[in-house]
């Protein structure tokens, strides 16, 4: 399937450019355990993570509209019930990460949790006009049963505790999520990191956007947030951007310990800073439009 140039999969700059071109939103990917009660159930191009418990499950991100059938099949293949999902957490409200929420919610009855800025987009289904990628964003079916979370709020479900960390910049409502997973007596910190890339549609600017003048400051702060998190295992919203597949390749030999990398979040932040620098440099070049026209 030809990758659509929509949402944050439109293109990547700098360090993400090559890997993004190689990753199709719906590339086939078998589900697999990451660590303890944490499982990867997304596609080859967009991450979706299931956190399981006897009290019900939490699903972090779902992928684009056509990903619903894959995510459902992956969850069932692992032996879990989609109907036991109690919460669906969103990283940011672009179609490639949130387009399948409606279908997963219909099957599970789950409540959708996101930042207030993302909830507004999810509820009306219309892209945020302040988003520098706006002309290339696609409407989504409106999502029901949503709840806005606070920065630093921890979501509890039985033994599960997942914390929201606002990481805006890529979008106004960007949110990363953290929790702990235990396996063989070892507890690790898992980070589901939202996209940190500074992107704008062709002819528009990420910096100097009058509808989102804080975008640069937000993404800089979000990069620092991710770098500072306790982070043993990283799953990025785009799996290749966080090096997930390189670690997955070692799983057969090392077991789930292959996913542990204390430098993963730091490296993710370094790449994001490089992308931001390239974006700002390109936008400062002569002839670049001075303002967005959203």
PDB file of C-alpha atoms in Angstrom:
ATOM      1  CA  UNK A   1       0.000   0.000   0.000  1.00  0.00           C
ATOM      2  CA  UNK A   2       1.315   3.396  -0.926  1.00  0.00           C
ATOM      3  CA  UNK A   3       1.853   5.499   2.164  1.00  0.00           C
ATOM      4  CA  UNK A   4      -0.453   8.533   2.282  1.00  0.00           C
ATOM      5  CA  UNK A   5       1.159  11.871   2.904  1.00  0.00           C
ATOM      6  CA  UNK A   6      -1.092  12.772   5.824  1.00  0.00           C
ATOM      7  CA  UNK A   7      -0.586  13.677   9.466  1.00  0.00           C
ATOM      8  CA  UNK A   8       2.808  13.307  11.058  1.00  0.00           C
ATOM      9  CA  UNK A   9       3.736  10.516   8.619  1.00  0.00           C
ATOM     10  CA  UNK A  10       3.858  13.172   5.897  1.00  0.00           C
ATOM     11  CA  UNK A  11       7.615  13.326   5.995  1.00  0.00           C
ATOM     12  CA  UNK A  12      10.462  13.339   8.450  1.00  0.00           C
ATOM     13  CA  UNK A  13      13.531  15.506   8.415  1.00  0.00           C
ATOM     14  CA  UNK A  14      17.119  14.833   9.291  1.00  0.00           C
ATOM     15  CA  UNK A  15      17.705  11.666  11.276  1.00  0.00           C
ATOM     16  CA  UNK A  16      14.155  10.373  10.707  1.00  0.00           C
ATOM     17  CA  UNK A  17      14.027  10.826   6.931  1.00  0.00           C
ATOM     18  CA  UNK A  18      15.315   7.439   5.762  1.00  0.00           C
ATOM     19  CA  UNK A  19      13.453   5.317   8.291  1.00  0.00           C
ATOM     20  CA  UNK A  20      10.151   7.141   7.779  1.00  0.00           C
ATOM     21  CA  UNK A  21      10.240   6.462   4.051  1.00  0.00           C
ATOM     22  CA  UNK A  22      10.718   2.768   4.784  1.00  0.00           C
ATOM     23  CA  UNK A  23       7.802   2.469   7.205  1.00  0.00           C
ATOM     24  CA  UNK A  24       4.305   2.026   5.820  1.00  0.00           C
ATOM     25  CA  UNK A  25       1.470   2.837   8.200  1.00  0.00           C
ATOM     26  CA  UNK A  26      -0.046  -0.593   7.718  1.00  0.00           C
ATOM     27  CA  UNK A  27       3.051  -2.696   7.147  1.00  0.00           C
ATOM     28  CA  UNK A  28       2.433  -6.256   8.430  1.00  0.00           C
ATOM     29  CA  UNK A  29       3.732  -6.911  11.930  1.00  0.00           C
ATOM     30  CA  UNK A  30       3.009  -9.843  14.217  1.00  0.00           C
ATOM     31  CA  UNK A  31       2.202  -8.871  17.810  1.00  0.00           C
ATOM     32  CA  UNK A  32       4.847  -9.609  20.401  1.00  0.00           C
ATOM     33  CA  UNK A  33       5.558  -9.241  24.132  1.00  0.00           C
ATOM     34  CA  UNK A  34       7.707  -6.263  25.040  1.00  0.00           C
ATOM     35  CA  UNK A  35       8.132  -6.828  28.768  1.00  0.00           C
ATOM     36  CA  UNK A  36       5.926  -8.317  31.459  1.00  0.00           C
ATOM     37  CA  UNK A  37       2.326  -7.293  30.834  1.00  0.00           C
ATOM     38  CA  UNK A  38       3.241  -4.936  27.965  1.00  0.00           C
ATOM     39  CA  UNK A  39       2.658  -6.043  24.365  1.00  0.00           C
ATOM     40  CA  UNK A  40       3.159  -4.488  20.952  1.00  0.00           C
ATOM     41  CA  UNK A  41      -0.080  -4.812  18.952  1.00  0.00           C
ATOM     42  CA  UNK A  42       0.429  -2.157  16.289  1.00  0.00           C
ATOM     43  CA  UNK A  43       1.481  -2.326  12.676  1.00  0.00           C
ATOM     44  CA  UNK A  44       4.964  -2.030  11.237  1.00  0.00           C
ATOM     45  CA  UNK A  45       4.615   1.728  10.810  1.00  0.00           C
ATOM     46  CA  UNK A  46       2.537   2.958  13.750  1.00  0.00           C
ATOM     47  CA  UNK A  47       2.848   1.832  17.364  1.00  0.00           C
ATOM     48  CA  UNK A  48      -0.004   0.512  19.482  1.00  0.00           C
ATOM     49  CA  UNK A  49       0.727  -0.991  22.900  1.00  0.00           C
ATOM     50  CA  UNK A  50      -1.516  -3.122  25.110  1.00  0.00           C
ATOM     51  CA  UNK A  51      -0.986  -3.120  28.891  1.00  0.00           C
ATOM     52  CA  UNK A  52      -2.847  -6.002  30.476  1.00  0.00           C
ATOM     53  CA  UNK A  53      -4.244  -6.851  33.895  1.00  0.00           C
ATOM     54  CA  UNK A  54      -6.916  -9.010  35.503  1.00  0.00           C
ATOM     55  CA  UNK A  55      -8.952  -5.829  36.058  1.00  0.00           C
ATOM     56  CA  UNK A  56      -8.941  -4.951  32.355  1.00  0.00           C
ATOM     57  CA  UNK A  57      -6.541  -3.594  29.788  1.00  0.00           C
ATOM     58  CA  UNK A  58      -5.215  -0.235  28.609  1.00  0.00           C
ATOM     59  CA  UNK A  59      -4.468   0.395  24.932  1.00  0.00           C
ATOM     60  CA  UNK A  60      -2.010   3.151  24.029  1.00  0.00           C
ATOM     61  CA  UNK A  61      -2.672   4.473  20.514  1.00  0.00           C
ATOM     62  CA  UNK A  62      -4.417   2.558  17.745  1.00  0.00           C
ATOM     63  CA  UNK A  63      -3.080   3.663  14.366  1.00  0.00           C
ATOM     64  CA  UNK A  64      -4.843   4.862  11.234  1.00  0.00           C
ATOM     65  CA  UNK A  65      -8.357   3.879  10.155  1.00  0.00           C
ATOM     66  CA  UNK A  66      -7.334   0.647   8.440  1.00  0.00           C
ATOM     67  CA  UNK A  67      -5.278  -0.421  11.457  1.00  0.00           C
ATOM     68  CA  UNK A  68      -8.334  -1.366  13.530  1.00  0.00           C
ATOM     69  CA  UNK A  69      -8.656  -4.825  12.005  1.00  0.00           C
ATOM     70  CA  UNK A  70      -4.953  -5.498  12.580  1.00  0.00           C
ATOM     71  CA  UNK A  71      -4.901  -4.274  16.182  1.00  0.00           C
ATOM     72  CA  UNK A  72      -7.991  -6.333  17.030  1.00  0.00           C
ATOM     73  CA  UNK A  73      -6.503  -9.448  15.431  1.00  0.00           C
ATOM     74  CA  UNK A  74      -3.199  -8.897  17.244  1.00  0.00           C
ATOM     75  CA  UNK A  75      -4.859  -8.557  20.636  1.00  0.00           C
ATOM     76  CA  UNK A  76      -6.862 -11.726  20.093  1.00  0.00           C
ATOM     77  CA  UNK A  77      -3.849 -13.601  18.765  1.00  0.00           C
ATOM     78  CA  UNK A  78      -2.071 -12.876  22.040  1.00  0.00           C
ATOM     79  CA  UNK A  79      -5.011 -14.419  23.906  1.00  0.00           C
ATOM     80  CA  UNK A  80      -6.601 -11.224  25.242  1.00  0.00           C
ATOM     81  CA  UNK A  81     -10.125  -9.914  24.796  1.00  0.00           C
ATOM     82  CA  UNK A  82     -10.678  -6.614  23.025  1.00  0.00           C
ATOM     83  CA  UNK A  83     -13.832  -6.295  25.125  1.00  0.00           C
ATOM     84  CA  UNK A  84     -11.652  -6.072  28.242  1.00  0.00           C
ATOM     85  CA  UNK A  85     -10.009  -2.814  27.159  1.00  0.00           C
ATOM     86  CA  UNK A  86     -11.149  -0.153  29.621  1.00  0.00           C
ATOM     87  CA  UNK A  87      -9.094   2.837  28.456  1.00  0.00           C
ATOM     88  CA  UNK A  88      -7.677   3.931  25.105  1.00  0.00           C
ATOM     89  CA  UNK A  89      -4.894   6.500  25.519  1.00  0.00           C
ATOM     90  CA  UNK A  90      -3.950   8.841  22.686  1.00  0.00           C
ATOM     91  CA  UNK A  91      -0.534  10.332  21.916  1.00  0.00           C
ATOM     92  CA  UNK A  92      -1.773  12.993  19.509  1.00  0.00           C
ATOM     93  CA  UNK A  93      -4.856  13.568  17.402  1.00  0.00           C
ATOM     94  CA  UNK A  94      -3.560  12.921  13.901  1.00  0.00           C
ATOM     95  CA  UNK A  95      -5.286  10.354  11.733  1.00  0.00           C
ATOM     96  CA  UNK A  96      -2.324   7.981  11.613  1.00  0.00           C
ATOM     97  CA  UNK A  97      -2.403   7.543  15.412  1.00  0.00           C
ATOM     98  CA  UNK A  98      -6.078   8.107  16.210  1.00  0.00           C
ATOM     99  CA  UNK A  99      -8.020   7.146  13.085  1.00  0.00           C
ATOM    100  CA  UNK A 100      -8.932   3.691  14.408  1.00  0.00           C
ATOM    101  CA  UNK A 101     -10.102   4.868  17.843  1.00  0.00           C
ATOM    102  CA  UNK A 102     -13.794   4.860  16.919  1.00  0.00           C
ATOM    103  CA  UNK A 103     -13.710   1.231  15.765  1.00  0.00           C
ATOM    104  CA  UNK A 104     -11.760   0.047  18.820  1.00  0.00           C
ATOM    105  CA  UNK A 105     -14.085   1.983  21.097  1.00  0.00           C
ATOM    106  CA  UNK A 106     -17.174   0.418  19.519  1.00  0.00           C
ATOM    107  CA  UNK A 107     -15.789  -3.059  20.160  1.00  0.00           C
ATOM    108  CA  UNK A 108     -14.541  -2.412  23.676  1.00  0.00           C
ATOM    109  CA  UNK A 109     -16.697   0.338  25.132  1.00  0.00           C
ATOM    110  CA  UNK A 110     -13.489   1.952  26.389  1.00  0.00           C
ATOM    111  CA  UNK A 111     -13.146   5.545  27.533  1.00  0.00           C
ATOM    112  CA  UNK A 112     -10.662   7.559  25.485  1.00  0.00           C
ATOM    113  CA  UNK A 113      -8.137   9.609  27.468  1.00  0.00           C
ATOM    114  CA  UNK A 114      -6.021  12.420  26.063  1.00  0.00           C
ATOM    115  CA  UNK A 115      -4.943  15.984  26.790  1.00  0.00           C
ATOM    116  CA  UNK A 116      -7.659  18.633  26.640  1.00  0.00           C
ATOM    117  CA  UNK A 117      -6.248  19.959  23.357  1.00  0.00           C
ATOM    118  CA  UNK A 118      -6.365  16.506  21.783  1.00  0.00           C
ATOM    119  CA  UNK A 119      -9.827  15.764  23.186  1.00  0.00           C
ATOM    120  CA  UNK A 120     -11.204  18.805  21.373  1.00  0.00           C
ATOM    121  CA  UNK A 121      -9.887  17.479  18.059  1.00  0.00           C
ATOM    122  CA  UNK A 122     -11.012  13.907  18.741  1.00  0.00           C
ATOM    123  CA  UNK A 123     -14.522  14.935  19.740  1.00  0.00           C
ATOM    124  CA  UNK A 124     -15.246  17.024  16.651  1.00  0.00           C
ATOM    125  CA  UNK A 125     -13.133  14.972  14.250  1.00  0.00           C
ATOM    126  CA  UNK A 126     -11.766  18.067  12.521  1.00  0.00           C
ATOM    127  CA  UNK A 127      -8.012  18.802  12.381  1.00  0.00           C
ATOM    128  CA  UNK A 128      -6.662  21.699  14.400  1.00  0.00           C
ATOM    129  CA  UNK A 129      -6.229  24.681  12.061  1.00  0.00           C
ATOM    130  CA  UNK A 130      -3.330  25.863  14.228  1.00  0.00           C
ATOM    131  CA  UNK A 131      -1.391  22.718  13.330  1.00  0.00           C
ATOM    132  CA  UNK A 132       1.441  23.593  10.928  1.00  0.00           C
ATOM    133  CA  UNK A 133       0.583  20.408   9.020  1.00  0.00           C
ATOM    134  CA  UNK A 134      -3.082  21.427   8.756  1.00  0.00           C
ATOM    135  CA  UNK A 135      -3.538  21.442   4.966  1.00  0.00           C
ATOM    136  CA  UNK A 136      -2.391  17.814   4.848  1.00  0.00           C
ATOM    137  CA  UNK A 137      -4.460  16.535   7.778  1.00  0.00           C
ATOM    138  CA  UNK A 138      -7.563  14.420   7.287  1.00  0.00           C
ATOM    139  CA  UNK A 139     -10.793  14.577   9.330  1.00  0.00           C
ATOM    140  CA  UNK A 140     -11.646  11.583  11.503  1.00  0.00           C
ATOM    141  CA  UNK A 141     -14.935  10.189  12.799  1.00  0.00           C
ATOM    142  CA  UNK A 142     -15.835  12.051  16.013  1.00  0.00           C
ATOM    143  CA  UNK A 143     -14.947  10.110  19.152  1.00  0.00           C
ATOM    144  CA  UNK A 144     -17.433   9.675  22.002  1.00  0.00           C
ATOM    145  CA  UNK A 145     -16.778   8.941  25.686  1.00  0.00           C
ATOM    146  CA  UNK A 146     -13.619  10.988  26.053  1.00  0.00           C
ATOM    147  CA  UNK A 147     -11.996  12.442  29.142  1.00  0.00           C
ATOM    148  CA  UNK A 148      -9.256  15.052  29.325  1.00  0.00           C
ATOM    149  CA  UNK A 149      -6.317  14.221  31.575  1.00  0.00           C
ATOM    150  CA  UNK A 150      -3.990  16.604  33.386  1.00  0.00           C
ATOM    151  CA  UNK A 151      -0.251  16.791  32.883  1.00  0.00           C
ATOM    152  CA  UNK A 152       1.275  14.369  35.374  1.00  0.00           C
ATOM    153  CA  UNK A 153      -2.033  12.620  36.087  1.00  0.00           C
ATOM    154  CA  UNK A 154      -1.806   8.880  36.750  1.00  0.00           C
ATOM    155  CA  UNK A 155      -4.535   6.615  35.373  1.00  0.00           C
ATOM    156  CA  UNK A 156      -5.293   3.665  37.632  1.00  0.00           C
ATOM    157  CA  UNK A 157      -6.923   0.399  36.580  1.00  0.00           C
ATOM    158  CA  UNK A 158      -6.571  -2.399  39.106  1.00  0.00           C
ATOM    159  CA  UNK A 159      -2.801  -2.866  39.489  1.00  0.00           C
ATOM    160  CA  UNK A 160      -2.035  -0.668  36.469  1.00  0.00           C
ATOM    161  CA  UNK A 161      -0.783   2.883  36.856  1.00  0.00           C
ATOM    162  CA  UNK A 162      -0.070   4.885  33.684  1.00  0.00           C
ATOM    163  CA  UNK A 163       1.055   8.509  33.876  1.00  0.00           C
ATOM    164  CA  UNK A 164       0.435  11.247  31.303  1.00  0.00           C
ATOM    165  CA  UNK A 165       3.268  13.613  30.379  1.00  0.00           C
ATOM    166  CA  UNK A 166       2.288  16.504  28.141  1.00  0.00           C
ATOM    167  CA  UNK A 167       4.732  16.750  25.242  1.00  0.00           C
ATOM    168  CA  UNK A 168       3.276  19.390  22.888  1.00  0.00           C
ATOM    169  CA  UNK A 169       4.997  20.896  19.883  1.00  0.00           C
ATOM    170  CA  UNK A 170       4.391  18.350  17.156  1.00  0.00           C
ATOM    171  CA  UNK A 171       0.757  19.096  18.020  1.00  0.00           C
ATOM    172  CA  UNK A 172      -0.717  21.258  20.755  1.00  0.00           C
ATOM    173  CA  UNK A 173      -2.110  18.220  22.542  1.00  0.00           C
ATOM    174  CA  UNK A 174       0.836  15.827  22.334  1.00  0.00           C
ATOM    175  CA  UNK A 175       1.078  13.421  25.260  1.00  0.00           C
ATOM    176  CA  UNK A 176       3.568  10.706  26.190  1.00  0.00           C
ATOM    177  CA  UNK A 177       2.740   7.925  28.641  1.00  0.00           C
ATOM    178  CA  UNK A 178       4.815   6.011  31.204  1.00  0.00           C
ATOM    179  CA  UNK A 179       4.319   2.945  33.374  1.00  0.00           C
ATOM    180  CA  UNK A 180       6.251   0.133  34.997  1.00  0.00           C
ATOM    181  CA  UNK A 181       6.383  -3.481  33.879  1.00  0.00           C
ATOM    182  CA  UNK A 182       7.736  -6.449  35.837  1.00  0.00           C
ATOM    183  CA  UNK A 183       9.208  -9.682  34.524  1.00  0.00           C
ATOM    184  CA  UNK A 184      11.202 -12.360  36.346  1.00  0.00           C
ATOM    185  CA  UNK A 185      11.470 -10.166  39.417  1.00  0.00           C
ATOM    186  CA  UNK A 186      12.827  -7.129  37.545  1.00  0.00           C
ATOM    187  CA  UNK A 187      10.785  -3.935  37.248  1.00  0.00           C
ATOM    188  CA  UNK A 188      11.483  -1.524  34.393  1.00  0.00           C
ATOM    189  CA  UNK A 189      10.221   1.897  33.353  1.00  0.00           C
ATOM    190  CA  UNK A 190       8.405   1.905  30.017  1.00  0.00           C
ATOM    191  CA  UNK A 191       7.955   5.094  27.981  1.00  0.00           C
ATOM    192  CA  UNK A 192       5.512   5.471  25.101  1.00  0.00           C
ATOM    193  CA  UNK A 193       6.949   8.631  23.561  1.00  0.00           C
ATOM    194  CA  UNK A 194       4.872  10.871  21.358  1.00  0.00           C
ATOM    195  CA  UNK A 195       6.281  12.332  18.157  1.00  0.00           C
ATOM    196  CA  UNK A 196       8.720  15.171  18.839  1.00  0.00           C
ATOM    197  CA  UNK A 197       9.367  16.179  15.236  1.00  0.00           C
ATOM    198  CA  UNK A 198       9.025  19.807  14.195  1.00  0.00           C
ATOM    199  CA  UNK A 199       7.113  19.574  10.929  1.00  0.00           C
ATOM    200  CA  UNK A 200       5.154  21.894   8.664  1.00  0.00           C
ATOM    201  CA  UNK A 201       3.310  21.410   5.407  1.00  0.00           C
ATOM    202  CA  UNK A 202       5.004  22.565   2.217  1.00  0.00           C
ATOM    203  CA  UNK A 203       5.007  26.345   2.006  1.00  0.00           C
ATOM    204  CA  UNK A 204       4.201  26.790   5.706  1.00  0.00           C
ATOM    205  CA  UNK A 205       6.364  27.314   8.751  1.00  0.00           C
ATOM    206  CA  UNK A 206       6.706  25.402  11.990  1.00  0.00           C
ATOM    207  CA  UNK A 207       8.277  28.461  13.606  1.00  0.00           C
ATOM    208  CA  UNK A 208       6.516  31.797  13.376  1.00  0.00           C
ATOM    209  CA  UNK A 209       3.074  30.176  13.056  1.00  0.00           C
ATOM    210  CA  UNK A 210       0.669  32.900  14.270  1.00  0.00           C
ATOM    211  CA  UNK A 211      -1.907  30.291  15.274  1.00  0.00           C
ATOM    212  CA  UNK A 212       0.635  28.405  17.395  1.00  0.00           C
ATOM    213  CA  UNK A 213       3.434  30.845  18.271  1.00  0.00           C
ATOM    214  CA  UNK A 214       4.656  28.634  21.132  1.00  0.00           C
ATOM    215  CA  UNK A 215       5.319  25.607  18.932  1.00  0.00           C
ATOM    216  CA  UNK A 216       9.116  25.886  18.999  1.00  0.00           C
ATOM    217  CA  UNK A 217       9.263  26.500  22.754  1.00  0.00           C
ATOM    218  CA  UNK A 218       6.829  23.637  23.329  1.00  0.00           C
ATOM    219  CA  UNK A 219       8.756  21.092  21.303  1.00  0.00           C
ATOM    220  CA  UNK A 220      12.034  22.141  22.943  1.00  0.00           C
ATOM    221  CA  UNK A 221      10.484  21.644  26.369  1.00  0.00           C
ATOM    222  CA  UNK A 222       8.945  18.314  25.324  1.00  0.00           C
ATOM    223  CA  UNK A 223      12.301  17.024  24.096  1.00  0.00           C
ATOM    224  CA  UNK A 224      13.774  17.867  27.497  1.00  0.00           C
ATOM    225  CA  UNK A 225      10.839  16.112  29.196  1.00  0.00           C
ATOM    226  CA  UNK A 226      11.387  12.852  27.316  1.00  0.00           C
ATOM    227  CA  UNK A 227      15.139  12.963  27.875  1.00  0.00           C
ATOM    228  CA  UNK A 228      14.638  13.350  31.640  1.00  0.00           C
ATOM    229  CA  UNK A 229      12.095  10.555  32.117  1.00  0.00           C
ATOM    230  CA  UNK A 230      13.102   7.326  33.880  1.00  0.00           C
ATOM    231  CA  UNK A 231      13.364   5.210  30.754  1.00  0.00           C
ATOM    232  CA  UNK A 232      14.434   1.589  30.434  1.00  0.00           C
ATOM    233  CA  UNK A 233      12.236   0.675  27.467  1.00  0.00           C
ATOM    234  CA  UNK A 234      11.148   3.100  24.775  1.00  0.00           C
ATOM    235  CA  UNK A 235       8.314   2.625  22.304  1.00  0.00           C
ATOM    236  CA  UNK A 236       7.978   5.679  20.072  1.00  0.00           C
ATOM    237  CA  UNK A 237       4.736   6.597  18.319  1.00  0.00           C
ATOM    238  CA  UNK A 238       6.556   5.731  15.090  1.00  0.00           C
ATOM    239  CA  UNK A 239       8.417   2.569  16.117  1.00  0.00           C
ATOM    240  CA  UNK A 240      11.359   2.983  13.760  1.00  0.00           C
ATOM    241  CA  UNK A 241      12.036   6.487  15.106  1.00  0.00           C
ATOM    242  CA  UNK A 242      12.815   5.042  18.541  1.00  0.00           C
ATOM    243  CA  UNK A 243      14.893   2.086  17.331  1.00  0.00           C
ATOM    244  CA  UNK A 244      12.285  -0.531  18.269  1.00  0.00           C
ATOM    245  CA  UNK A 245      12.983  -2.809  15.318  1.00  0.00           C
ATOM    246  CA  UNK A 246      16.726  -2.924  15.983  1.00  0.00           C
ATOM    247  CA  UNK A 247      15.995  -4.103  19.530  1.00  0.00           C
ATOM    248  CA  UNK A 248      13.288  -6.485  18.338  1.00  0.00           C
ATOM    249  CA  UNK A 249      15.856  -8.190  16.090  1.00  0.00           C
ATOM    250  CA  UNK A 250      17.761  -9.243  19.230  1.00  0.00           C
ATOM    251  CA  UNK A 251      14.722 -10.615  21.067  1.00  0.00           C
ATOM    252  CA  UNK A 252      15.188 -14.207  19.927  1.00  0.00           C
ATOM    253  CA  UNK A 253      18.664 -14.282  21.436  1.00  0.00           C
ATOM    254  CA  UNK A 254      18.180 -12.071  24.490  1.00  0.00           C
ATOM    255  CA  UNK A 255      14.513 -12.483  25.342  1.00  0.00           C
ATOM    256  CA  UNK A 256      12.481  -9.438  26.305  1.00  0.00           C
ATOM    257  CA  UNK A 257      15.583  -7.948  27.889  1.00  0.00           C
ATOM    258  CA  UNK A 258      16.539  -6.983  24.331  1.00  0.00           C
ATOM    259  CA  UNK A 259      14.168  -4.037  24.602  1.00  0.00           C
ATOM    260  CA  UNK A 260      15.970  -2.542  27.588  1.00  0.00           C
ATOM    261  CA  UNK A 261      18.146   0.392  26.588  1.00  0.00           C
ATOM    262  CA  UNK A 262      18.871   3.077  29.167  1.00  0.00           C
ATOM    263  CA  UNK A 263      19.968   5.455  26.398  1.00  0.00           C
ATOM    264  CA  UNK A 264      16.890   5.067  24.198  1.00  0.00           C
ATOM    265  CA  UNK A 265      14.990   8.145  25.393  1.00  0.00           C
ATOM    266  CA  UNK A 266      18.165  10.209  25.364  1.00  0.00           C
ATOM    267  CA  UNK A 267      18.901   9.160  21.785  1.00  0.00           C
ATOM    268  CA  UNK A 268      15.310   9.900  20.770  1.00  0.00           C
ATOM    269  CA  UNK A 269      15.696  13.405  22.184  1.00  0.00           C
ATOM    270  CA  UNK A 270      18.979  13.946  20.363  1.00  0.00           C
ATOM    271  CA  UNK A 271      17.357  13.029  17.038  1.00  0.00           C
ATOM    272  CA  UNK A 272      14.423  15.327  17.736  1.00  0.00           C
ATOM    273  CA  UNK A 273      16.767  18.240  18.465  1.00  0.00           C
ATOM    274  CA  UNK A 274      18.588  17.585  15.208  1.00  0.00           C
ATOM    275  CA  UNK A 275      15.298  17.602  13.303  1.00  0.00           C
ATOM    276  CA  UNK A 276      14.255  20.855  14.971  1.00  0.00           C
ATOM    277  CA  UNK A 277      17.574  22.466  14.080  1.00  0.00           C
ATOM    278  CA  UNK A 278      17.203  21.429  10.455  1.00  0.00           C
ATOM    279  CA  UNK A 279      13.630  22.704  10.330  1.00  0.00           C
ATOM    280  CA  UNK A 280      14.582  26.084  11.778  1.00  0.00           C
ATOM    281  CA  UNK A 281      17.556  26.357   9.453  1.00  0.00           C
ATOM    282  CA  UNK A 282      15.414  25.595   6.411  1.00  0.00           C
ATOM    283  CA  UNK A 283      12.761  28.088   7.494  1.00  0.00           C
ATOM    284  CA  UNK A 284      15.376  30.796   7.966  1.00  0.00           C
ATOM    285  CA  UNK A 285      16.611  30.385   4.405  1.00  0.00           C
ATOM    286  CA  UNK A 286      15.905  33.226   1.954  1.00  0.00           C
ATOM    287  CA  UNK A 287      12.596  32.910   0.160  1.00  0.00           C
ATOM    288  CA  UNK A 288      10.852  30.927   2.877  1.00  0.00           C
ATOM    289  CA  UNK A 289       7.348  32.177   3.635  1.00  0.00           C
ATOM    290  CA  UNK A 290       7.403  34.286   6.778  1.00  0.00           C
ATOM    291  CA  UNK A 291       4.031  33.240   8.205  1.00  0.00           C
ATOM    292  CA  UNK A 292       1.497  30.460   7.919  1.00  0.00           C
ATOM    293  CA  UNK A 293      -1.759  31.149   6.134  1.00  0.00           C
ATOM    294  CA  UNK A 294      -3.944  28.597   7.921  1.00  0.00           C
TER     295      UNK A 294
END
